[in-house]
Coordinates of C-alpha atoms in Angstrom, one line a residue:
Chain N
G173 CA 84.4 102.9 101.4
E174 CA 83.8 99.4 100.2
S175 CA 86.8 97.2 99.9
V176 CA 87.9 93.6 99.7
G177 CA 90.2 92.5 102.5
L178 CA 93.8 91.3 102.4
H179 CA 95.8 89.1 104.7
L180 CA 99.3 90.8 104.3
P181 CA 99.9 94.5 103.8
T182 CA 103.6 94.0 102.8
L183 CA 105.6 91.2 101.3
S184 CA 109.4 91.1 100.9
V185 CA 110.9 88.4 98.6
Q186 CA 114.3 87.6 97.1
E187 CA 114.8 88.1 93.4
G188 CA 114.2 84.8 91.7
D189 CA 111.9 83.4 94.4
N190 CA 108.2 82.9 93.9
S191 CA 105.7 85.4 95.4
I192 CA 102.2 84.7 96.7
I193 CA 99.8 87.5 97.5
N194 CA 96.5 86.7 99.2
C195 CA 93.1 88.3 99.2
A196 CA 89.8 87.5 100.9
Y197 CA 86.5 88.7 99.5
S198 CA 83.2 88.9 101.3
N199 CA 80.5 88.7 98.7
S200 CA 79.6 85.2 97.5
A201 CA 77.7 86.7 94.6
S202 CA 80.9 88.1 93.1
D203 CA 81.6 86.3 89.8
Y204 CA 84.6 88.1 88.3
F205 CA 87.9 88.8 90.0
I206 CA 90.9 90.8 88.8
W207 CA 94.4 91.5 90.0
Y208 CA 96.0 94.9 89.4
K209 CA 99.6 96.2 89.8
Q210 CA 100.2 99.8 90.8
E211 CA 103.6 101.5 90.4
S212 CA 104.3 104.7 92.1
G213 CA 102.6 107.7 90.5
K214 CA 100.6 105.6 88.1
G215 CA 97.1 104.2 87.9
P216 CA 96.6 100.4 88.5
Q217 CA 97.4 98.2 85.6
F218 CA 95.6 95.0 84.8
I219 CA 97.6 91.8 85.4
I220 CA 95.2 88.8 85.2
D221 CA 91.5 88.0 85.8
I222 CA 89.4 84.9 86.6
R223 CA 85.7 84.2 86.5
S224 CA 83.9 82.3 89.2
N225 CA 83.4 79.2 87.0
M226 CA 87.2 78.6 87.1
D227 CA 89.6 77.9 90.0
K228 CA 92.9 78.6 88.3
R229 CA 94.2 80.7 85.5
Q230 CA 97.7 81.2 84.2
G231 CA 99.4 84.0 82.4
Q232 CA 103.0 84.9 81.7
R233 CA 104.8 84.2 85.1
V234 CA 101.5 84.8 87.0
T235 CA 98.8 82.5 88.2
V236 CA 95.6 83.3 89.9
L237 CA 93.8 80.8 92.2
L238 CA 90.2 81.1 93.3
N239 CA 88.8 79.2 96.2
K240 CA 85.1 80.0 96.3
T241 CA 84.5 77.7 99.3
V242 CA 86.5 80.0 101.6
K243 CA 86.1 83.1 99.4
H244 CA 89.9 83.4 98.9
L245 CA 91.9 84.6 95.9
S246 CA 95.7 84.5 95.4
L247 CA 98.2 85.8 92.9
Q248 CA 101.4 83.8 92.4
I249 CA 104.3 85.4 90.6
A250 CA 107.0 83.1 89.4
A251 CA 110.7 84.0 89.5
T252 CA 110.0 87.5 91.0
Q253 CA 112.0 90.3 89.4
P254 CA 112.9 93.8 90.7
G255 CA 110.4 95.2 88.2
D256 CA 107.6 93.4 90.0
S257 CA 108.1 95.7 93.0
A258 CA 104.8 97.5 93.3
V259 CA 101.4 97.5 95.2
Y260 CA 99.1 94.7 94.1
F261 CA 95.3 95.0 94.4
C262 CA 92.7 92.4 94.1
A263 CA 89.2 93.5 92.9
E264 CA 85.8 91.9 92.7
N265 CA 83.0 92.5 90.4
R266 CA 79.7 91.8 92.1
G267 CA 76.9 89.9 90.5
G268 CA 77.9 90.4 86.9
G269 CA 77.4 94.1 87.0
F270 CA 79.8 97.0 86.5
K271 CA 80.6 97.9 90.1
T272 CA 84.1 96.9 90.9
I273 CA 85.4 96.9 94.5
F274 CA 89.1 96.9 95.4
G275 CA 91.0 95.5 98.3
A276 CA 93.4 97.5 100.5
G277 CA 96.5 96.4 98.6
T278 CA 99.8 94.5 99.3
R279 CA 103.1 96.2 98.8
L280 CA 105.7 93.8 97.2
F281 CA 109.4 94.4 97.8
V282 CA 111.9 92.5 95.7
K283 CA 115.4 92.3 97.1
A284 CA 118.2 92.0 94.6
Chain Q
G240 CA 96.2 103.5 71.1
A241 CA 95.3 106.3 73.5
G242 CA 94.6 105.3 77.1
V243 CA 92.5 107.0 79.7
S244 CA 93.5 110.6 80.1
Q245 CA 93.0 112.7 83.3
S246 CA 93.6 116.4 83.8
P247 CA 95.0 118.1 85.6
S248 CA 97.7 115.7 86.9
N249 CA 98.1 117.8 90.0
K250 CA 95.8 120.4 91.6
V251 CA 96.5 122.5 94.7
T252 CA 93.5 124.4 96.1
E253 CA 92.5 126.3 99.1
K254 CA 90.0 124.9 101.6
G255 CA 86.5 126.0 100.7
K256 CA 87.2 126.3 96.9
D257 CA 85.5 124.2 94.3
V258 CA 87.5 121.9 92.0
E259 CA 86.7 120.1 88.7
L260 CA 88.6 117.1 87.6
R261 CA 88.3 115.7 84.1
C262 CA 88.5 112.3 82.6
D263 CA 88.7 111.2 78.9
P264 CA 88.0 107.5 78.7
I265 CA 89.1 105.1 76.0
S266 CA 87.0 105.5 72.9
G267 CA 84.2 102.9 72.7
H268 CA 84.3 102.0 76.4
T269 CA 80.8 102.1 77.7
A270 CA 81.6 102.2 81.4
L271 CA 83.4 104.9 83.3
Y272 CA 84.4 104.9 87.0
W273 CA 85.8 107.3 89.6
Y274 CA 87.8 106.1 92.6
R275 CA 89.6 108.0 95.4
Q276 CA 92.9 106.8 96.7
R277 CA 94.3 108.3 99.9
L278 CA 98.0 108.1 100.5
G279 CA 99.1 104.5 101.1
Q280 CA 95.6 103.1 100.9
G281 CA 93.4 101.2 98.6
L282 CA 90.9 102.4 96.0
E283 CA 87.6 103.7 97.3
F284 CA 84.7 103.5 94.8
L285 CA 82.9 106.7 94.2
I286 CA 80.7 106.4 91.1
Y287 CA 80.3 104.7 87.8
F288 CA 78.5 105.4 84.6
Q289 CA 77.3 102.8 82.1
G290 CA 75.8 103.9 78.8
N291 CA 72.5 105.7 79.2
S292 CA 71.7 104.0 82.6
A293 CA 71.4 106.0 85.7
P294 CA 74.8 106.2 87.4
D295 CA 75.7 104.3 90.5
K296 CA 76.5 107.1 93.0
S297 CA 76.6 104.8 96.0
G298 CA 80.2 105.6 96.8
L299 CA 80.1 109.4 96.8
P300 CA 81.1 110.4 100.4
S301 CA 78.9 113.6 100.7
D302 CA 76.7 115.9 98.7
R303 CA 79.8 118.1 98.0
F304 CA 80.8 115.5 95.4
S305 CA 79.1 115.2 92.1
A306 CA 80.0 113.8 88.7
E307 CA 78.6 114.1 85.2
R308 CA 79.3 112.2 81.9
T309 CA 78.4 113.3 78.4
G310 CA 77.2 110.3 76.5
E311 CA 80.0 107.8 76.4
S312 CA 82.8 110.4 76.5
V313 CA 84.2 112.9 78.9
S314 CA 83.4 112.9 82.6
T315 CA 83.9 115.5 85.2
L316 CA 84.1 115.0 89.0
T317 CA 83.3 118.2 90.9
I318 CA 84.1 118.7 94.6
Q319 CA 82.5 121.7 96.1
R320 CA 83.7 123.6 99.2
T321 CA 86.8 121.4 99.4
Q322 CA 88.1 120.2 102.8
Q323 CA 91.5 119.0 103.8
E324 CA 90.2 115.4 104.0
D325 CA 89.5 115.6 100.3
S326 CA 93.2 115.5 99.6
A327 CA 93.9 112.3 97.7
V328 CA 94.5 110.9 94.2
Y329 CA 91.4 110.7 92.1
L330 CA 91.5 107.9 89.6
C331 CA 89.3 107.5 86.6
A332 CA 88.9 104.2 84.7
S333 CA 86.9 102.9 81.8
S334 CA 85.9 99.4 80.7
L335 CA 84.6 97.9 77.5
A336 CA 81.7 95.8 78.9
Q337 CA 80.4 94.0 81.9
G338 CA 83.0 91.5 83.3
S339 CA 85.9 93.2 81.5
P340 CA 89.0 94.8 83.2
L341 CA 89.2 98.4 84.1
H342 CA 91.7 100.6 82.3
F343 CA 93.0 103.4 84.5
G344 CA 94.4 106.9 84.0
N345 CA 97.3 108.1 86.1
G346 CA 95.0 110.1 88.3
T347 CA 94.7 113.7 89.6
R348 CA 96.6 114.4 92.8
L349 CA 94.4 116.9 94.7
T350 CA 95.9 118.8 97.6
V351 CA 93.7 121.0 99.8
T352 CA 95.6 123.5 101.9

């Protein structure tokens, strides 16, 4: 099926460190990007989004960066906590429509 | 408020049988999506519905898969003559409008024996 690519399938960080999860997308017509967190046995949960007219957006402990030149998206988590351990997916919304395509996911392990 | 509800949460079926999965979206959400997630993998788009527009069925893997939605409410995903490769978690999501995030249910775990 359709998916957005990721650079790293797993990431292990020490509690309190910052985490950076990367994502590459292929469609330059995509104009809305979203990061989701998925814990075991649950559906993905919205974390933060960004539109193509922005290059940075900050939330609580999370920041999303968008580089349209190289079609790259990243999620930064500050002061990573054990509760942040999960699989993180980037997703793109193509051309302002409803169809949303997800990447393969990165599993984040937080070591106490 | 109530989130997206999916039923059943787990379904075990024999190869060749038909199954029907149900999704109740968040009230007022115009768009409804189905995704398939195989173990340890990402979300594979299957289909979405938006209002009264024709659904986008471009992700359905074969003609054994079909989905219906009644107005802006309940949707059912039907898999006919199930195969072992259909084993996966089937996730439903709804969204309020274009360019807004998806809200997911916890999925139906389908196991075909």
